Short mmCIF file of C-alpha atoms and ligand atoms in Angstrom, two decimals:
data_model
loop_
_atom_site.label_atom_id
_atom_site.label_comp_id
_atom_site.label_asym_id
_atom_site.label_seq_id
_atom_site.Cartn_x
_atom_site.Cartn_y
_atom_site.Cartn_z
CA MET J 1 50.70 -5.13 -56.01
CA ALA J 2 53.91 -3.26 -55.25
CA ASP J 3 54.57 -1.40 -52.01
CA ASP J 4 55.44 2.31 -51.71
CA LEU J 5 55.96 2.61 -55.48
CA ASN J 6 55.39 6.01 -57.06
CA THR J 7 55.22 6.52 -60.82
CA ALA J 8 59.00 6.06 -61.30
CA LEU J 9 58.40 3.72 -64.25
CA SER J 10 59.99 4.26 -67.64
CA GLY J 11 56.53 3.76 -69.19
CA TYR J 12 55.25 6.69 -67.10
CA GLY J 13 58.06 8.86 -68.48
CA HIS J 14 60.55 8.57 -65.63
CA PRO J 15 63.99 9.70 -66.89
CA GLN J 16 66.15 7.37 -64.77
CA CYS J 17 64.33 4.28 -63.54
CA GLU J 18 63.99 1.38 -66.01
CA THR J 19 60.93 -0.91 -65.81
CA PRO J 20 60.84 -2.91 -69.07
CA ASN J 21 58.43 -5.56 -67.77
CA LEU J 22 55.82 -3.16 -66.43
CA ASP J 23 56.17 -1.23 -69.66
CA ARG J 24 55.36 -4.35 -71.68
CA LEU J 25 52.32 -4.97 -69.46
CA ALA J 26 51.18 -1.42 -70.24
CA GLU J 27 51.75 -2.08 -73.95
CA ARG J 28 49.14 -4.83 -73.69
CA GLY J 29 46.75 -2.76 -71.62
CA THR J 30 45.94 0.66 -70.26
CA ALA J 31 48.12 2.76 -67.96
CA PHE J 32 46.21 5.18 -65.75
CA THR J 33 48.03 8.46 -65.18
CA ARG J 34 45.51 9.94 -62.73
CA ALA J 35 44.89 7.09 -60.31
CA TYR J 36 44.75 8.23 -56.69
CA CYS J 37 45.00 6.23 -53.48
CA GLN J 38 42.52 6.95 -50.71
CA TYR J 39 45.12 7.13 -47.93
CA PRO J 40 48.90 7.36 -48.52
CA LEU J 41 49.83 4.68 -45.96
CA CYS J 42 50.04 0.89 -46.45
CA GLY J 43 47.33 -0.46 -44.13
CA PRO J 44 44.50 2.02 -44.75
CA SER J 45 45.15 2.16 -48.50
CA ARG J 46 45.14 -1.62 -48.85
CA ALA J 47 42.01 -2.03 -46.72
CA SER J 48 40.24 0.55 -48.90
CA ILE J 49 41.30 -1.15 -52.14
CA MET J 50 40.19 -4.58 -50.91
CA SER J 51 36.88 -3.41 -49.41
CA GLY J 52 36.04 -0.85 -52.12
CA GLN J 53 35.33 1.57 -49.27
CA TYR J 54 36.87 4.79 -47.99
CA PRO J 55 38.80 4.55 -44.71
CA LEU J 56 36.13 6.79 -43.13
CA SER J 57 33.59 4.01 -43.74
CA ASN J 58 35.56 0.80 -43.28
CA GLY J 59 37.26 2.17 -40.17
CA VAL J 60 40.82 1.24 -41.12
CA THR J 61 42.82 4.46 -40.71
CA LYS J 62 45.96 2.94 -39.19
CA ASN J 63 48.45 0.22 -40.04
CA GLY J 64 47.32 -3.00 -38.39
CA GLY J 65 43.58 -2.16 -38.54
CA LEU J 66 41.31 -5.06 -39.58
CA LEU J 67 38.29 -5.14 -41.88
CA THR J 68 35.47 -6.36 -39.67
CA GLY J 69 32.27 -5.86 -41.70
CA GLU J 70 30.21 -8.59 -43.33
CA ALA J 71 30.19 -7.21 -46.88
CA PRO J 72 32.57 -9.31 -49.01
CA THR J 73 36.02 -8.04 -49.83
CA LEU J 74 37.16 -8.05 -53.47
CA PRO J 75 38.70 -11.56 -53.42
CA GLN J 76 35.87 -12.80 -51.20
CA LEU J 77 33.34 -11.76 -53.85
CA PHE J 78 35.24 -13.92 -56.36
CA ARG J 79 35.55 -16.74 -53.83
CA GLN J 80 31.81 -16.69 -53.22
CA ALA J 81 31.33 -16.91 -57.00
CA GLY J 82 33.33 -20.16 -57.11
CA TYR J 83 36.81 -18.84 -57.86
CA TRP J 84 39.89 -20.23 -56.12
CA THR J 85 41.44 -17.21 -54.39
CA GLY J 86 45.05 -17.01 -53.28
CA ARG J 87 47.32 -14.55 -51.55
CA VAL J 88 51.10 -14.51 -51.80
CA SER J 89 52.90 -12.19 -49.34
CA LYS J 90 51.68 -8.66 -48.60
CA ILE J 91 48.20 -7.76 -49.85
CA TYR J 92 46.48 -6.54 -46.69
CA HIS J 93 48.83 -4.79 -44.34
CA MET J 94 52.05 -6.40 -43.21
CA GLY J 95 54.85 -4.56 -41.44
CA VAL J 96 57.91 -4.36 -43.66
CA PRO J 97 60.40 -5.65 -42.73
CA GLY J 98 58.87 -6.98 -39.44
CA ASN J 99 56.25 -9.40 -40.80
CA ILE J 100 58.53 -10.32 -43.69
CA TYR J 101 61.21 -11.58 -41.28
CA THR J 102 58.72 -13.52 -39.22
CA GLY J 103 56.50 -14.79 -42.03
CA ASP J 104 53.32 -13.75 -40.19
CA ASN J 105 49.92 -13.06 -41.75
CA GLY J 106 49.93 -9.42 -40.62
CA ALA J 107 46.54 -7.67 -40.67
CA ASP J 108 45.11 -10.24 -43.10
CA HIS J 109 41.46 -10.98 -43.89
CA PRO J 110 41.31 -14.80 -43.72
CA ALA J 111 37.84 -15.15 -45.33
CA SER J 112 39.25 -13.57 -48.51
CA TRP J 113 41.42 -16.56 -49.35
CA THR J 114 41.21 -20.22 -50.27
CA GLU J 115 44.98 -20.42 -49.81
CA ARG J 116 47.62 -18.02 -48.51
CA TYR J 117 51.39 -17.94 -48.32
CA ASN J 118 53.81 -15.70 -46.42
CA VAL J 119 57.43 -15.28 -47.32
CA SER J 120 60.03 -15.30 -44.53
CA VAL J 121 63.41 -13.84 -45.48
CA MET J 122 66.20 -11.84 -43.86
CA GLU J 123 65.40 -8.45 -45.42
CA SER J 124 67.82 -5.86 -43.91
CA LEU J 125 70.13 -8.63 -42.71
CA THR J 126 70.47 -10.36 -46.07
CA PRO J 127 74.14 -11.11 -46.77
CA GLY J 128 75.72 -8.52 -49.06
CA LYS J 129 76.84 -4.92 -48.95
CA ALA J 130 74.52 -3.21 -46.46
CA GLU J 131 74.20 0.37 -45.38
CA ASP J 132 71.74 2.43 -43.38
CA VAL J 133 72.32 5.83 -44.96
CA MET J 134 70.70 7.51 -41.96
CA LEU J 135 73.58 6.38 -39.75
CA VAL J 136 77.13 7.72 -39.97
CA ASP J 137 78.56 4.20 -39.90
CA SER J 138 76.09 1.35 -39.93
CA THR J 139 78.60 -1.51 -40.29
CA PRO J 140 78.81 -2.40 -36.56
CA VAL J 141 75.00 -2.39 -36.31
CA TYR J 142 74.75 -4.93 -39.11
CA GLU J 143 77.48 -7.14 -37.74
CA GLU J 144 75.74 -7.27 -34.38
CA TYR J 145 72.32 -8.07 -35.85
CA ARG J 146 73.62 -10.69 -38.23
CA LYS J 147 75.16 -12.47 -35.23
CA LYS J 148 71.86 -12.27 -33.35
CA TRP J 149 69.98 -13.62 -36.36
CA ALA J 150 72.38 -16.53 -36.75
CA ALA J 151 72.07 -17.41 -33.05
CA LEU J 152 68.27 -17.24 -33.12
CA LYS J 153 68.02 -19.19 -36.35
CA ASN J 154 70.13 -21.99 -34.88
CA LYS J 155 67.69 -22.22 -31.97
CA GLY J 156 64.70 -22.15 -34.34
CA GLY J 157 63.69 -18.77 -32.92
CA LYS J 158 62.21 -15.78 -34.69
CA LEU J 159 64.07 -12.57 -35.08
CA PHE J 160 62.77 -9.57 -33.24
CA ILE J 161 64.40 -6.41 -34.43
CA ASP J 162 65.21 -4.17 -31.54
CA HIS J 163 66.96 -1.53 -33.56
CA GLY J 164 67.58 2.00 -32.35
CA ASN J 165 66.39 3.14 -35.76
CA HIS J 166 63.02 2.06 -37.05
CA GLN J 167 63.85 -0.14 -40.00
CA GLY J 168 60.40 0.33 -41.48
CA SER J 169 61.35 3.88 -42.40
CA ASP J 170 65.16 4.10 -42.46
CA PHE J 171 66.77 4.08 -45.87
CA VAL J 172 68.52 0.76 -45.45
CA ILE J 173 70.15 -0.39 -48.69
CA VAL J 174 71.40 -3.92 -49.29
CA GLU J 175 73.22 -5.09 -52.42
CA ALA J 176 72.40 -8.72 -51.81
CA GLU J 177 74.61 -11.69 -52.59
CA VAL J 178 72.14 -14.55 -52.18
CA ASP J 179 69.91 -16.68 -54.33
CA ASP J 180 66.69 -14.91 -55.40
CA ALA J 181 64.67 -17.39 -53.33
CA GLU J 182 66.09 -15.63 -50.25
CA LEU J 183 64.74 -12.23 -51.29
CA ALA J 184 61.16 -11.25 -50.49
CA ASP J 185 59.96 -10.57 -54.04
CA GLY J 186 61.93 -13.43 -55.59
CA ALA J 187 60.38 -15.83 -53.07
CA ALA J 188 56.91 -14.37 -53.72
CA ALA J 189 57.31 -14.77 -57.49
CA ASN J 190 58.53 -18.36 -57.07
CA LYS J 191 55.41 -19.24 -55.06
CA ALA J 192 53.10 -17.37 -57.43
CA ILE J 193 54.53 -19.26 -60.41
CA GLU J 194 53.95 -22.58 -58.62
CA LEU J 195 50.34 -21.57 -57.84
CA LEU J 196 49.72 -20.46 -61.44
CA GLN J 197 50.95 -23.85 -62.66
CA GLN J 198 48.54 -25.56 -60.26
CA ARG J 199 45.64 -23.34 -61.34
CA ALA J 200 46.33 -23.97 -65.01
CA ALA J 201 46.30 -27.72 -64.34
CA ALA J 202 43.07 -27.42 -62.32
CA ASN J 203 41.50 -25.44 -65.18
CA THR J 204 39.07 -23.58 -62.92
CA PRO J 205 38.69 -19.81 -62.37
CA PHE J 206 41.18 -18.14 -60.07
CA PHE J 207 41.93 -14.82 -58.38
CA LEU J 208 45.60 -14.66 -57.44
CA ALA J 209 46.88 -11.66 -55.47
CA VAL J 210 50.66 -11.37 -55.44
CA GLY J 211 52.26 -8.83 -53.12
CA PHE J 212 55.73 -7.50 -53.81
CA VAL J 213 57.20 -5.52 -50.91
CA ARG J 214 59.71 -3.51 -52.92
CA PRO J 215 60.45 -0.64 -53.26
CA HIS J 216 59.37 -0.34 -49.59
CA VAL J 217 62.46 0.04 -47.40
CA PRO J 218 64.70 -1.82 -46.65
CA LEU J 219 65.88 -1.48 -50.25
CA VAL J 220 67.14 -5.04 -50.69
CA ALA J 221 67.91 -6.20 -54.23
CA PRO J 222 70.54 -8.36 -55.92
CA ARG J 223 73.74 -6.60 -56.92
CA ARG J 224 72.76 -6.84 -60.63
CA SER J 225 69.74 -4.58 -60.02
CA PHE J 226 72.02 -1.79 -58.80
CA GLU J 227 74.35 -1.88 -61.79
CA ALA J 228 72.27 0.37 -64.04
CA TYR J 229 72.30 3.17 -61.45
CA GLN J 230 75.31 5.20 -60.30
CA VAL J 231 75.14 7.22 -57.09
CA ASP J 232 76.59 10.35 -58.70
CA ASP J 233 74.07 10.29 -61.56
CA MET J 234 71.03 10.33 -59.28
CA ARG J 235 68.99 13.50 -59.64
CA VAL J 236 67.24 14.77 -56.52
CA PRO J 237 64.35 17.12 -57.37
CA ASP J 238 64.99 20.86 -57.40
CA VAL J 239 63.40 22.70 -54.49
CA PRO J 240 63.02 26.46 -55.04
CA GLU J 241 64.22 28.62 -52.17
CA GLY J 242 61.43 29.37 -49.76
CA ASP J 243 59.20 26.60 -51.19
CA LEU J 244 58.01 25.58 -47.73
CA ASP J 245 57.22 29.10 -46.56
CA ASP J 246 53.67 29.05 -47.95
CA MET J 247 52.70 25.67 -46.42
CA PRO J 248 50.77 25.05 -43.21
CA GLU J 249 52.90 23.47 -40.48
CA ALA J 250 50.84 20.28 -40.71
CA ALA J 251 51.89 19.89 -44.36
CA LYS J 252 55.61 19.93 -43.52
CA LYS J 253 55.89 16.73 -41.48
CA GLN J 254 57.77 14.71 -44.09
CA THR J 255 60.52 17.25 -44.69
CA ASN J 256 64.19 16.36 -44.56
CA ALA J 257 65.02 19.05 -42.02
CA LYS J 258 62.34 17.83 -39.60
CA LYS J 259 62.46 14.09 -39.92
CA TYR J 260 64.98 12.48 -42.25
CA LYS J 261 68.17 14.53 -42.04
CA LEU J 262 69.62 12.88 -45.14
CA THR J 263 72.88 14.36 -46.40
CA PRO J 264 72.98 15.10 -50.17
CA GLU J 265 74.98 11.90 -50.69
CA ALA J 266 72.54 9.87 -48.57
CA GLN J 267 69.72 11.26 -50.74
CA ARG J 268 71.44 10.11 -53.93
CA LYS J 269 72.14 6.70 -52.41
CA SER J 270 68.48 6.42 -51.40
CA LEU J 271 67.35 7.19 -54.95
CA ARG J 272 69.74 4.59 -56.32
CA GLY J 273 68.47 2.00 -53.83
CA TYR J 274 64.84 2.85 -54.63
CA TYR J 275 65.36 2.46 -58.39
CA ALA J 276 67.34 -0.77 -57.93
CA ALA J 277 64.52 -2.17 -55.77
CA ILE J 278 62.00 -1.19 -58.46
CA SER J 279 64.10 -2.86 -61.17
CA TYR J 280 64.19 -6.05 -59.14
CA MET J 281 60.44 -5.98 -58.47
CA ASP J 282 59.88 -5.27 -62.19
CA GLU J 283 61.93 -8.36 -63.06
CA GLN J 284 59.64 -10.48 -60.84
CA VAL J 285 56.56 -9.04 -62.58
CA GLY J 286 58.18 -10.11 -65.85
CA ARG J 287 58.54 -13.68 -64.58
CA LEU J 288 54.81 -13.78 -63.77
CA LEU J 289 53.85 -12.39 -67.19
CA ASP J 290 56.09 -14.99 -68.88
CA THR J 291 54.43 -17.73 -66.83
CA LEU J 292 50.96 -16.58 -67.87
CA ASP J 293 52.08 -16.77 -71.50
CA GLU J 294 53.74 -20.18 -71.09
CA LEU J 295 50.60 -21.60 -69.48
CA ASP J 296 48.34 -20.10 -72.15
CA LEU J 297 46.45 -18.20 -69.47
CA ARG J 298 46.97 -14.73 -70.85
CA GLU J 299 44.01 -14.68 -73.23
CA ASN J 300 41.62 -15.40 -70.40
CA THR J 301 43.22 -13.48 -67.54
CA ILE J 302 42.87 -9.87 -66.43
CA VAL J 303 46.16 -8.55 -65.07
CA VAL J 304 46.16 -5.57 -62.71
CA PHE J 305 49.33 -3.91 -61.47
CA LEU J 306 49.24 -1.21 -58.82
CA SER J 307 50.99 0.17 -55.79
CA ASP J 308 49.25 1.00 -52.51
CA HIS J 309 50.22 4.70 -52.73
CA GLY J 310 52.98 6.96 -54.04
CA TYR J 311 56.23 8.17 -52.49
CA HIS J 312 58.33 11.28 -52.08
CA LEU J 313 61.98 11.29 -53.13
CA GLY J 314 62.94 14.81 -52.18
CA GLU J 315 60.16 16.99 -53.68
CA HIS J 316 59.69 19.98 -51.34
CA THR J 317 62.53 18.26 -49.36
CA MET J 318 60.00 15.54 -48.47
CA TRP J 319 60.62 11.81 -48.30
CA GLN J 320 58.41 8.74 -48.26
CA LYS J 321 54.61 8.86 -47.79
CA MET J 322 51.84 10.33 -45.55
CA SER J 323 51.79 13.62 -47.45
CA LEU J 324 48.98 14.98 -49.64
CA PHE J 325 51.31 16.24 -52.35
CA GLU J 326 50.98 14.61 -55.76
CA GLU J 327 53.96 12.23 -55.58
CA SER J 328 52.64 10.65 -52.37
CA ILE J 329 49.00 10.16 -53.44
CA ARG J 330 49.40 9.04 -57.07
CA PRO J 331 50.56 5.45 -57.65
CA PRO J 332 50.87 3.68 -60.99
CA LEU J 333 47.88 1.60 -62.12
CA ILE J 334 48.03 -0.65 -65.17
CA ILE J 335 45.25 -2.98 -66.28
CA SER J 336 45.51 -5.46 -69.13
CA SER J 337 42.27 -7.19 -69.97
CA PRO J 338 41.83 -9.69 -72.81
CA LYS J 339 38.43 -8.09 -73.38
CA GLN J 340 39.72 -4.61 -74.11
CA LYS J 341 39.43 -3.61 -77.74
CA GLN J 342 42.77 -1.82 -78.10
CA ALA J 343 45.97 -2.09 -76.16
CA ASN J 344 48.88 0.25 -75.39
CA ARG J 345 46.68 3.03 -74.13
CA LYS J 346 47.07 5.73 -71.55
CA SER J 347 44.09 7.05 -69.67
CA ALA J 348 44.21 10.45 -68.00
CA SER J 349 40.73 9.95 -66.55
CA MET J 350 40.41 10.43 -62.82
CA VAL J 351 40.14 7.12 -60.95
CA GLU J 352 40.38 6.11 -57.31
CA LEU J 353 41.95 2.86 -56.18
CA ILE J 354 38.63 1.86 -54.54
CA ASP J 355 37.21 1.80 -58.09
CA ILE J 356 39.27 -1.32 -58.88
CA TYR J 357 36.82 -3.50 -56.93
CA PRO J 358 33.69 -2.72 -59.02
CA THR J 359 35.77 -2.57 -62.22
CA LEU J 360 37.04 -6.13 -61.77
CA ALA J 361 33.58 -7.28 -60.73
CA GLU J 362 32.10 -5.81 -63.93
CA LEU J 363 34.84 -7.28 -66.15
CA ALA J 364 34.22 -10.72 -64.61
CA GLY J 365 30.42 -10.41 -64.76
CA LEU J 366 29.91 -10.33 -60.98
CA GLU J 367 27.56 -8.03 -59.14
CA THR J 368 29.17 -5.36 -56.97
CA PRO J 369 27.75 -5.34 -53.41
CA GLU J 370 25.86 -2.23 -52.34
CA ALA J 371 28.37 -1.46 -49.59
CA VAL J 372 31.10 -0.76 -52.16
CA GLN J 373 31.72 2.97 -52.64
CA GLY J 374 33.98 2.66 -55.68
CA ARG J 375 32.66 3.13 -59.22
CA SER J 376 33.49 0.90 -62.15
CA PHE J 377 35.75 2.40 -64.82
CA ALA J 378 35.73 -0.74 -67.00
CA ARG J 379 34.63 1.29 -70.04
CA LEU J 380 37.86 3.32 -69.87
CA LEU J 381 39.78 0.23 -71.01
CA ASP J 382 38.12 0.55 -74.40
CA VAL J 383 37.82 4.32 -74.60
CA PRO J 384 40.46 5.97 -72.39
CA GLY J 385 39.20 9.47 -73.20
CA ALA J 386 35.62 8.53 -72.31
CA ASP J 387 33.94 10.49 -69.57
CA SER J 388 35.51 9.31 -66.39
CA ALA J 389 33.49 7.67 -63.68
CA ARG J 390 34.63 10.55 -61.50
CA GLU J 391 35.25 14.25 -61.84
CA ASP J 392 37.51 14.34 -58.80
CA ALA J 393 39.42 12.14 -56.36
CA PHE J 394 39.29 12.17 -52.57
CA ILE J 395 42.30 11.41 -50.38
CA GLN J 396 42.68 11.41 -46.60
CA VAL J 397 45.55 11.27 -44.15
CA GLY J 398 44.50 11.59 -40.51
CA SER J 399 42.36 14.71 -40.18
CA ASN J 400 43.80 16.18 -43.40
CA PHE J 401 42.02 15.84 -46.72
CA CYS J 402 42.71 16.42 -50.40
CA LEU J 403 40.35 16.99 -53.30
CA ARG J 404 42.06 16.46 -56.66
CA THR J 405 40.27 17.69 -59.78
CA ARG J 406 41.81 17.84 -63.25
CA GLN J 407 42.91 21.40 -62.68
CA TRP J 408 43.21 21.75 -58.93
CA ALA J 409 44.67 20.13 -55.86
CA TYR J 410 42.94 21.44 -52.76
CA MET J 411 44.03 20.37 -49.29
CA SER J 412 42.53 21.02 -45.89
CA TYR J 413 44.60 20.48 -42.74
CA ASN J 414 43.30 19.89 -39.23
CA ALA J 415 39.72 19.79 -40.46
CA GLY J 416 37.26 19.67 -37.59
CA GLU J 417 39.56 21.37 -35.12
CA LYS J 418 37.73 24.58 -34.33
CA GLY J 419 38.99 27.60 -36.21
CA ASN J 420 42.27 25.87 -36.80
CA SER J 421 41.90 24.61 -40.39
CA GLU J 422 44.54 25.57 -42.88
CA PHE J 423 44.45 25.15 -46.64
CA MET J 424 46.55 24.67 -49.73
CA LEU J 425 45.45 25.22 -53.32
CA TYR J 426 47.59 24.36 -56.35
CA ASP J 427 46.91 24.98 -60.02
CA MET J 428 47.95 21.59 -61.43
CA GLU J 429 47.81 22.76 -65.05
CA ASN J 430 50.15 25.72 -64.56
CA ASP J 431 52.06 24.59 -61.48
CA PRO J 432 52.19 20.78 -61.61
CA GLN J 433 55.10 20.72 -59.18
CA GLN J 434 52.99 22.46 -56.57
CA TYR J 435 55.37 25.29 -55.76
CA THR J 436 52.85 28.10 -55.20
CA ASN J 437 50.05 27.80 -52.65
CA LEU J 438 47.14 29.91 -53.91
CA ALA J 439 44.85 29.35 -50.91
CA GLY J 440 43.65 32.58 -49.34
CA LYS J 441 44.57 34.72 -52.37
CA SER J 442 41.66 36.95 -53.37
CA ALA J 443 41.94 36.12 -57.10
CA TYR J 444 41.15 32.48 -56.25
CA ALA J 445 38.43 33.08 -53.66
CA GLU J 446 35.64 31.79 -55.92
CA VAL J 447 37.61 28.71 -56.99
CA GLU J 448 38.43 27.97 -53.38
CA LYS J 449 34.83 28.39 -52.28
CA GLY J 450 33.66 25.84 -54.86
CA LEU J 451 36.38 23.37 -53.96
CA LYS J 452 35.71 23.73 -50.25
CA LYS J 453 32.01 22.93 -50.80
CA ARG J 454 32.87 19.92 -52.91
CA LEU J 455 35.45 18.66 -50.41
CA THR J 456 32.87 18.89 -47.62
CA GLU J 457 30.49 16.81 -49.75
CA ARG J 458 33.20 14.25 -50.46
CA ILE J 459 34.02 13.87 -46.76
CA ALA J 460 30.34 13.25 -45.97
CA GLN J 461 30.01 10.75 -48.84
CA ALA J 462 33.17 8.95 -47.74
CA ARG J 463 31.62 8.43 -44.30
CA SER J 464 28.27 7.25 -45.62
CA ALA J 465 28.67 3.49 -46.08
CA ASN J 466 28.27 1.02 -43.26
CA ARG J 467 30.08 -2.27 -43.51
CA SER J 468 28.62 -3.94 -40.45
CA ALA J 469 25.02 -3.27 -41.48
CA GLN J 470 25.16 -5.35 -44.66
CA1 CA T 1 52.97 0.97 -48.74
CA1 CA T 2 55.74 26.59 -51.96
#
């Protein structure tokens, strides 16, 4: 599982970012082009994936929230069925870079795992060429923090980052000059390879969850990963003049003018850092795929690759996550199963990330618990054009909701606040870049009425499961 990765993969048609290893995974499996997260933020999205429940039912709507119900999580279901289950690095929520410096468990779910392993690396302070593109000159900041780190490390202490800028959201870019074992995803891949070797020797069933934290900021990658990308070549999306004028205020939170204040050069540097971080993460995926082949595990192992949610890189002048626009809610999802009849397929069927739980259960012959709200799409691996398990996807962020059908994206803002709801409606077939908000236009009144009814149903359904009552 990658972190904050949108569909900037060459196999998904991205024009600049190169992901040869994820592309070869897709060549042996199925890439889903309409997979939607349930909440475009790390903690809630991950809790929903692992529980198979919407945030409105499992109660995790913030980073740091814990799953507290008795129904088994996805790995727990496998563990109860006799599988060894392991976690490497970030699967449930961990603060990045905070928990990655300290090597803490974050908001983990201990009963999910037979064995777990946290990486502890320097992240933003990794030796190399570092820059926080949100600061005019970040060099003194880095010199000061590197000194602090060195002093603390000598005393065996843990680093607490007391940075004027929140490093979990600043575009901090580091061209690292260290061994891969000192980088978060390199260290995670090393441990995962060791665990795979042990599992192959044990010759018993396993469920291994490997968390890569890139391309979440800080964008730390070895210098080689940056070489394919030049700052001046980076293409920031076009934003038509007046694009934001037809949006509710609540939809504009992630805009550059309001929050990020990135200069055009800082934007290009951020894109370069993001793609370099993806290339590095992709390389680590490749090492795991090679290990599966070397250990002869591939013919009996289902491989799933996903990200917890998508990411903005300048569309509508927006950056990062927490928005209901397409780039923020649609992550990549690739599944390669030895059981599938044909490989190298793309599926445009609508799926939700909570559907992964029952899909893996079905593929492994396990029974999905009643509390799970996801629906299996296992049959799509054989027939990608088959009727989808779903006709639409449901996404939440705070008190804002999105209903995504094949043709429409319909968003409601400030739902529940009396008389204060605002809406957006986009025709995804004719306006895939979501430039023109059609909500409130008389020609679309009937369409909007139908979507509003359906969204109300989806909100009620999303609330309907009860974890603690199982
Ligand atoms: Ca994330
Ligand atoms: Ca617009």
